[in-house]
């Protein structure tokens, strides 16, 4: 019988301060998976530079993301927690995989289409090839499952196609990864435009809740969240703003849409919004406190990312070497 635990890989880019969308759609689900799977969680700093980053901010945010992982409940003893740029096989693997990926495939990626519209002429080639780097992240560990929000499903499917292509061309090398989309919180929406997803790089700060937002800011942002003029708390696609706030409560408390609808029957939106804000605050306050403590103990964080990189380097180099050999590169003699 195969005793090997299934492997999970996932990561978040330190391209901005993390939002409640990242927390609910990614980290909170990861925490639930850490006992059952062999997990690698990475701060994907190489991905972050596909758009312009201030070096000082990038450094600070990279450590903050690691601290958020730990503070949210990812145990360093159970998981491999590391920083992507500390493991060169990601970049090297991405180059090799680039040569097995078609331009047409990359051009069809929704995220690229969205972002290229946003950045126009000054779009980097990195943003175009970003899904190949993501494929390398996943394939360098032969990950079975990749927990992501709905927005990233297409990228995991591309990683699967690239893996299958390589396997068919040479011989079985990669496990074909599958996206793992959690049943709730798969897509938390923008508070101002609830038909688009909440994003950390959005310019309007009222559009998102940050994991590190203080309670008074959370209350203000939720009170300003766009709803509608119907005045009924109902879980309906016709009321995307209300539905989004309900989804936030559902993901954080495990309650059901019916229970929420019943609770606020005939009460309008004021109490509903107030309670939504308090639910978020109750969830985030302990995380924020722990993040601050961790950021004051840089030596501890360093220990974690060094140990994580050591393990990730060992695992990923084995697969990279295999790829190189199959492609026909001459191995370095021992
Ligand atoms: N709004 C969201 N709802 C649910 N899940 C979300 N994720 C992001 N936003 C939401 C999930 O968080 C993980 C990390 O995402 P990422 O930072 O690597 O990239 P992203 O998906 O591009 O996230 P952002 O916040 O929108 O970043 P920017 O603005 O830099 O592009 C992924 O699993 C993602 O699904």
Short mmCIF file of C-alpha atoms and ligand atoms in Angstrom, two decimals:
data_model
loop_
_atom_site.label_atom_id
_atom_site.label_comp_id
_atom_site.label_asym_id
_atom_site.label_seq_id
_atom_site.Cartn_x
_atom_site.Cartn_y
_atom_site.Cartn_z
CA UNK A 1 0.00 0.00 0.00
CA UNK A 2 1.22 3.53 -0.79
CA UNK A 3 1.97 5.15 2.56
CA UNK A 4 3.17 8.40 0.99
CA UNK A 5 1.14 11.41 2.07
CA UNK A 6 -0.11 13.47 -0.84
CA UNK A 7 1.97 16.58 -1.50
CA UNK A 8 0.51 20.07 -1.43
CA UNK A 9 2.18 23.20 -2.74
CA UNK A 10 0.84 26.74 -2.55
CA UNK A 11 2.04 30.29 -2.13
CA UNK A 12 1.13 33.95 -2.01
CA UNK A 13 3.03 36.79 -3.64
CA UNK A 14 4.24 39.63 -1.42
CA UNK A 15 3.10 42.08 -4.09
CA UNK A 16 1.02 44.11 -1.65
CA UNK A 17 -0.35 43.78 1.84
CA UNK A 18 -2.38 40.60 2.16
CA UNK A 19 -6.15 40.88 2.06
CA UNK A 20 -9.02 39.04 3.66
CA UNK A 21 -9.38 37.35 0.23
CA UNK A 22 -5.91 35.84 0.57
CA UNK A 23 -6.70 34.83 4.15
CA UNK A 24 -10.05 33.17 3.46
CA UNK A 25 -9.32 31.89 -0.05
CA UNK A 26 -5.86 30.57 0.73
CA UNK A 27 -4.28 30.58 4.19
CA UNK A 28 -7.31 29.57 6.26
CA UNK A 29 -7.79 26.52 4.04
CA UNK A 30 -4.12 25.60 4.17
CA UNK A 31 -4.29 25.43 7.96
CA UNK A 32 -6.99 22.77 7.68
CA UNK A 33 -4.86 20.67 5.32
CA UNK A 34 -1.58 20.61 7.24
CA UNK A 35 -2.22 17.39 9.18
CA UNK A 36 -3.43 15.31 6.32
CA UNK A 37 -0.91 16.30 3.65
CA UNK A 38 2.78 16.85 3.18
CA UNK A 39 2.67 20.62 2.67
CA UNK A 40 5.03 23.20 1.21
CA UNK A 41 3.94 26.82 1.59
CA UNK A 42 6.04 29.44 -0.08
CA UNK A 43 6.27 33.23 -0.13
CA UNK A 44 6.48 33.67 -3.90
CA UNK A 45 8.68 36.75 -4.15
CA UNK A 46 9.82 35.91 -7.71
CA UNK A 47 6.21 36.26 -8.80
CA UNK A 48 5.87 39.61 -7.08
CA UNK A 49 8.45 41.28 -9.35
CA UNK A 50 6.30 40.73 -12.44
CA UNK A 51 5.04 44.18 -11.52
CA UNK A 52 7.17 46.99 -10.11
CA UNK A 53 8.19 46.63 -6.45
CA UNK A 54 10.00 48.96 -4.09
CA UNK A 55 12.96 46.86 -2.75
CA UNK A 56 12.46 48.01 0.84
CA UNK A 57 8.73 47.22 0.78
CA UNK A 58 9.30 43.87 -0.89
CA UNK A 59 11.78 42.84 1.80
CA UNK A 60 9.48 43.90 4.59
CA UNK A 61 6.37 42.31 3.07
CA UNK A 62 8.13 39.02 2.35
CA UNK A 63 8.87 38.59 6.04
CA UNK A 64 5.39 39.80 6.97
CA UNK A 65 3.77 37.19 4.71
CA UNK A 66 5.86 34.47 6.37
CA UNK A 67 4.83 35.81 9.78
CA UNK A 68 1.17 35.80 8.67
CA UNK A 69 1.45 32.16 7.60
CA UNK A 70 2.74 31.17 11.04
CA UNK A 71 0.40 33.47 12.98
CA UNK A 72 -2.61 32.06 11.10
CA UNK A 73 -1.77 28.59 12.35
CA UNK A 74 0.65 27.00 9.87
CA UNK A 75 3.07 25.12 12.10
CA UNK A 76 6.71 25.30 10.99
CA UNK A 77 7.31 21.80 12.40
CA UNK A 78 4.60 20.29 10.22
CA UNK A 79 5.07 22.24 6.97
CA UNK A 80 7.93 23.37 4.77
CA UNK A 81 7.69 27.17 4.92
CA UNK A 82 10.12 29.01 2.67
CA UNK A 83 10.87 31.96 0.41
CA UNK A 84 10.81 31.21 -3.31
CA UNK A 85 13.99 33.12 -4.27
CA UNK A 86 15.99 30.99 -1.79
CA UNK A 87 15.38 27.94 -3.97
CA UNK A 88 16.96 28.39 -7.43
CA UNK A 89 15.27 25.30 -8.93
CA UNK A 90 12.09 27.39 -9.27
CA UNK A 91 13.71 29.83 -11.71
CA UNK A 92 15.75 27.17 -13.46
CA UNK A 93 12.79 24.81 -13.77
CA UNK A 94 10.69 27.68 -15.10
CA UNK A 95 13.17 28.29 -17.92
CA UNK A 96 13.09 24.64 -18.95
CA UNK A 97 9.29 24.54 -18.80
CA UNK A 98 9.09 27.75 -20.83
CA UNK A 99 10.46 25.75 -23.71
CA UNK A 100 7.55 23.31 -23.43
CA UNK A 101 4.83 25.96 -23.21
CA UNK A 102 3.06 27.60 -26.14
CA UNK A 103 2.58 31.33 -26.54
CA UNK A 104 -1.07 30.68 -27.40
CA UNK A 105 -1.62 28.96 -24.06
CA UNK A 106 -0.18 31.86 -22.12
CA UNK A 107 -2.13 34.41 -24.14
CA UNK A 108 -5.37 32.70 -23.07
CA UNK A 109 -4.75 33.18 -19.35
CA UNK A 110 -7.48 35.41 -17.90
CA UNK A 111 -5.22 36.95 -15.28
CA UNK A 112 -2.75 38.03 -17.96
CA UNK A 113 -5.55 39.55 -20.04
CA UNK A 114 -6.85 41.47 -17.01
CA UNK A 115 -3.46 42.67 -15.86
CA UNK A 116 -2.22 43.59 -19.32
CA UNK A 117 -5.23 45.85 -19.68
CA UNK A 118 -4.38 47.46 -16.38
CA UNK A 119 -0.66 48.01 -17.08
CA UNK A 120 -0.91 48.66 -20.82
CA UNK A 121 2.36 49.22 -22.71
CA UNK A 122 4.65 48.83 -19.72
CA UNK A 123 3.70 45.22 -19.12
CA UNK A 124 6.67 42.94 -18.41
CA UNK A 125 7.41 39.67 -20.21
CA UNK A 126 7.47 38.19 -16.70
CA UNK A 127 3.76 38.82 -16.34
CA UNK A 128 3.19 36.84 -19.54
CA UNK A 129 5.33 33.87 -18.42
CA UNK A 130 4.22 34.01 -14.77
CA UNK A 131 2.07 30.83 -15.14
CA UNK A 132 5.19 28.91 -16.23
CA UNK A 133 6.99 29.95 -13.05
CA UNK A 134 3.91 28.81 -11.17
CA UNK A 135 4.04 25.49 -13.04
CA UNK A 136 7.68 25.11 -11.94
CA UNK A 137 6.72 25.91 -8.32
CA UNK A 138 4.25 23.05 -8.39
CA UNK A 139 6.09 20.51 -10.55
CA UNK A 140 9.48 20.81 -8.81
CA UNK A 141 7.85 19.05 -5.81
CA UNK A 142 5.58 16.71 -7.74
CA UNK A 143 2.67 18.26 -5.89
CA UNK A 144 -0.59 16.33 -6.11
CA UNK A 145 -2.82 19.18 -5.04
CA UNK A 146 -2.62 22.95 -5.25
CA UNK A 147 -5.05 24.76 -2.97
CA UNK A 148 -5.99 28.02 -4.67
CA UNK A 149 -8.84 30.47 -5.02
CA UNK A 150 -11.00 30.18 -8.16
CA UNK A 151 -8.94 32.88 -9.91
CA UNK A 152 -5.88 30.62 -10.00
CA UNK A 153 -7.57 27.43 -11.23
CA UNK A 154 -6.66 28.13 -14.86
CA UNK A 155 -2.97 28.40 -13.98
CA UNK A 156 -2.97 25.03 -12.20
CA UNK A 157 -4.65 23.46 -15.22
CA UNK A 158 -1.91 24.87 -17.42
CA UNK A 159 0.74 23.38 -15.10
CA UNK A 160 -1.01 20.05 -15.56
CA UNK A 161 -0.96 20.39 -19.36
CA UNK A 162 2.74 21.29 -19.39
CA UNK A 163 3.52 18.34 -17.09
CA UNK A 164 1.58 15.93 -19.30
CA UNK A 165 3.38 17.25 -22.38
CA UNK A 166 6.80 16.72 -20.80
CA UNK A 167 5.85 13.23 -19.58
CA UNK A 168 4.63 12.24 -23.05
CA UNK A 169 7.66 13.64 -24.80
CA UNK A 170 10.22 11.93 -22.54
CA UNK A 171 8.92 9.51 -19.90
CA UNK A 172 6.83 9.88 -16.72
CA UNK A 173 8.53 12.61 -14.69
CA UNK A 174 5.85 14.76 -13.11
CA UNK A 175 2.76 14.02 -11.08
CA UNK A 176 -0.22 15.71 -12.73
CA UNK A 177 -1.35 18.34 -10.20
CA UNK A 178 -4.97 19.16 -9.44
CA UNK A 179 -6.39 22.43 -8.19
CA UNK A 180 -8.01 22.16 -4.79
CA UNK A 181 -10.77 24.73 -4.40
CA UNK A 182 -12.26 24.93 -0.93
CA UNK A 183 -16.04 24.73 -0.74
CA UNK A 184 -16.41 28.16 0.87
CA UNK A 185 -14.58 31.43 0.37
CA UNK A 186 -13.24 30.49 -3.05
CA UNK A 187 -13.71 34.05 -4.22
CA UNK A 188 -14.08 37.01 -1.88
CA UNK A 189 -15.19 40.04 -3.84
CA UNK A 190 -14.14 43.69 -3.95
CA UNK A 191 -16.12 45.71 -1.37
CA UNK A 192 -16.69 48.59 -3.77
CA UNK A 193 -17.27 46.57 -6.95
CA UNK A 194 -18.63 43.24 -5.73
CA UNK A 195 -18.61 41.69 -9.19
CA UNK A 196 -14.80 41.60 -9.27
CA UNK A 197 -12.47 39.81 -6.86
CA UNK A 198 -10.89 41.47 -3.86
CA UNK A 199 -7.26 42.14 -4.80
CA UNK A 200 -4.27 43.40 -2.84
CA UNK A 201 -3.04 45.56 -5.72
CA UNK A 202 -6.32 47.48 -6.04
CA UNK A 203 -5.78 51.22 -5.69
CA UNK A 204 -8.90 52.09 -3.71
CA UNK A 205 -8.24 51.02 -0.10
CA UNK A 206 -11.98 50.80 0.57
CA UNK A 207 -12.11 47.87 -1.86
CA UNK A 208 -10.37 45.45 0.45
CA UNK A 209 -9.84 44.51 4.07
CA UNK A 210 -6.19 43.87 4.88
CA UNK A 211 -5.26 41.10 7.29
CA UNK A 212 -3.36 43.77 9.28
CA UNK A 213 -6.09 46.46 9.18
CA UNK A 214 -6.86 47.80 12.70
CA UNK A 215 -10.43 47.26 14.02
CA UNK A 216 -11.57 50.85 13.41
CA UNK A 217 -10.46 50.65 9.77
CA UNK A 218 -12.29 47.34 9.31
CA UNK A 219 -15.48 48.86 10.76
CA UNK A 220 -15.20 51.86 8.44
CA UNK A 221 -14.53 49.80 5.31
CA UNK A 222 -17.40 47.40 5.97
CA UNK A 223 -19.79 50.26 6.71
CA UNK A 224 -18.82 51.72 3.31
CA UNK A 225 -19.12 48.40 1.45
CA UNK A 226 -21.42 48.67 -1.54
CA UNK A 227 -24.73 46.84 -1.11
CA UNK A 228 -28.01 47.76 -2.89
CA UNK A 229 -31.29 49.50 -2.32
CA UNK A 230 -33.35 46.36 -1.65
CA UNK A 231 -32.66 46.41 2.08
CA UNK A 232 -33.07 42.63 2.46
CA UNK A 233 -30.29 40.33 3.65
CA UNK A 234 -30.62 37.57 1.07
CA UNK A 235 -28.10 35.16 -0.47
CA UNK A 236 -28.76 36.01 -4.07
CA UNK A 237 -26.73 36.72 -7.22
CA UNK A 238 -28.87 39.79 -7.70
CA UNK A 239 -27.36 41.22 -4.52
CA UNK A 240 -23.61 40.65 -5.04
CA UNK A 241 -22.54 43.08 -2.28
CA UNK A 242 -24.72 41.45 0.37
CA UNK A 243 -23.82 37.97 -0.88
CA UNK A 244 -20.14 38.77 -0.54
CA UNK A 245 -20.48 39.93 3.07
CA UNK A 246 -22.52 36.79 3.78
CA UNK A 247 -19.79 34.66 2.21
CA UNK A 248 -17.24 36.30 4.47
CA UNK A 249 -19.32 35.44 7.56
CA UNK A 250 -19.96 31.91 6.28
CA UNK A 251 -16.26 31.27 5.66
CA UNK A 252 -15.22 32.63 9.04
CA UNK A 253 -17.92 31.10 11.25
CA UNK A 254 -19.26 28.07 9.40
CA UNK A 255 -22.82 29.37 9.62
CA UNK A 256 -25.26 28.93 6.69
CA UNK A 257 -26.90 31.47 4.35
CA UNK A 258 -30.34 30.50 5.73
CA UNK A 259 -29.27 31.16 9.31
CA UNK A 260 -27.96 34.60 8.36
CA UNK A 261 -31.10 35.45 6.33
CA UNK A 262 -33.27 34.46 9.31
CA UNK A 263 -31.23 36.45 11.80
CA UNK A 264 -31.53 39.72 9.85
CA UNK A 265 -35.09 39.33 8.60
CA UNK A 266 -36.77 42.75 8.53
CA UNK A 267 -33.70 44.51 9.99
CA UNK A 268 -32.06 46.28 7.00
CA UNK A 269 -28.28 46.42 6.52
CA UNK A 270 -26.89 48.42 9.47
CA UNK A 271 -26.79 45.60 12.07
CA UNK A 272 -25.77 43.09 9.43
CA UNK A 273 -22.77 45.21 8.43
CA UNK A 274 -21.84 45.90 12.04
CA UNK A 275 -21.84 42.19 12.86
CA UNK A 276 -19.85 41.39 9.69
CA UNK A 277 -17.16 43.84 10.82
CA UNK A 278 -17.07 42.37 14.34
CA UNK A 279 -16.79 38.82 12.94
CA UNK A 280 -13.78 39.85 10.86
CA UNK A 281 -12.17 41.67 13.77
CA UNK A 282 -12.64 38.69 16.11
CA UNK A 283 -10.90 36.48 13.54
CA UNK A 284 -8.04 38.81 12.66
CA UNK A 285 -7.11 40.40 16.00
CA UNK A 286 -5.25 37.36 17.43
CA UNK A 287 -3.48 36.86 14.09
CA UNK A 288 -2.35 40.52 14.04
CA UNK A 289 -1.03 40.31 17.59
CA UNK A 290 1.03 37.21 16.79
CA UNK A 291 2.34 38.70 13.51
CA UNK A 292 3.66 41.71 15.41
CA UNK A 293 5.40 39.47 17.95
CA UNK A 294 6.95 37.35 15.21
CA UNK A 295 8.23 40.38 13.31
CA UNK A 296 10.08 41.42 16.43
CA UNK A 297 11.87 38.08 16.49
CA UNK A 298 13.72 38.11 13.18
CA UNK A 299 16.10 35.38 14.34
CA UNK A 300 13.21 32.98 14.77
CA UNK A 301 11.81 33.82 11.31
CA UNK A 302 15.28 33.35 9.83
CA UNK A 303 15.55 29.90 11.40
CA UNK A 304 12.25 28.92 9.81
CA UNK A 305 12.95 30.16 6.30
CA UNK A 306 16.48 28.72 6.32
CA UNK A 307 15.28 25.27 7.36
CA UNK A 308 12.45 25.52 4.82
CA UNK A 309 14.85 26.45 2.01
CA UNK A 310 17.18 23.61 2.88
CA UNK A 311 14.41 21.04 2.59
CA UNK A 312 12.88 22.65 -0.50
CA UNK A 313 16.30 22.82 -2.21
CA UNK A 314 16.92 19.16 -1.56
CA UNK A 315 13.53 18.08 -2.94
CA UNK A 316 13.43 20.38 -5.95
CA UNK A 317 17.03 19.70 -7.08
CA UNK A 318 16.25 16.00 -7.38
CA UNK A 319 13.46 16.74 -9.84
CA UNK A 320 15.39 19.42 -11.70
CA UNK A 321 18.31 17.03 -12.24
CA UNK A 322 15.90 14.42 -13.57
CA UNK A 323 14.48 16.93 -16.04
CA UNK A 324 17.92 18.04 -17.20
CA UNK A 325 19.02 14.46 -17.78
CA UNK A 326 15.91 13.62 -19.80
CA UNK A 327 16.27 16.73 -21.92
CA UNK A 328 19.83 15.73 -22.79
CA UNK A 329 22.04 18.00 -20.71
CA UNK A 330 25.38 16.60 -19.63
CA UNK A 331 25.39 16.00 -15.87
CA UNK A 332 28.09 17.68 -13.78
CA UNK A 333 30.54 14.93 -12.90
CA UNK A 334 30.84 14.15 -9.22
N1 LIG B 1 -10.40 37.65 -3.44
C1 LIG B 1 -9.94 36.42 -3.26
N2 LIG B 1 -10.78 35.44 -2.84
C2 LIG B 1 -10.33 34.18 -2.63
N3 LIG B 1 -9.03 33.82 -2.81
C3 LIG B 1 -8.17 34.77 -3.22
N4 LIG B 1 -6.85 34.76 -3.50
C4 LIG B 1 -6.44 35.99 -3.86
N5 LIG B 1 -7.48 36.84 -3.85
C5 LIG B 1 -8.57 36.11 -3.46
C6 LIG B 1 -6.02 33.55 -3.37
O1 LIG B 1 -4.85 33.89 -2.64
C7 LIG B 1 -3.76 33.09 -3.13
C8 LIG B 1 -2.57 33.97 -3.38
O2 LIG B 1 -2.79 34.84 -4.43
P1 LIG B 1 -1.57 35.68 -4.99
O3 LIG B 1 -1.23 36.75 -4.08
O4 LIG B 1 -0.44 34.78 -5.31
O5 LIG B 1 -2.10 36.23 -6.33
P2 LIG B 1 -3.47 36.76 -6.74
O6 LIG B 1 -4.44 35.64 -6.90
O7 LIG B 1 -3.20 37.57 -7.96
O8 LIG B 1 -3.94 37.66 -5.51
P3 LIG B 1 -4.22 39.18 -5.47
O9 LIG B 1 -4.54 39.56 -4.08
O10 LIG B 1 -5.24 39.53 -6.50
O11 LIG B 1 -2.83 39.78 -5.83
P4 LIG B 1 -2.44 40.84 -6.92
O12 LIG B 1 -3.35 42.00 -6.67
O13 LIG B 1 -1.01 41.12 -6.63
O14 LIG B 1 -2.66 40.18 -8.23
C9 LIG B 1 -4.25 32.36 -4.35
O15 LIG B 1 -4.57 31.03 -3.99
C10 LIG B 1 -5.48 33.12 -4.74
O16 LIG B 1 -6.41 32.31 -5.41
#
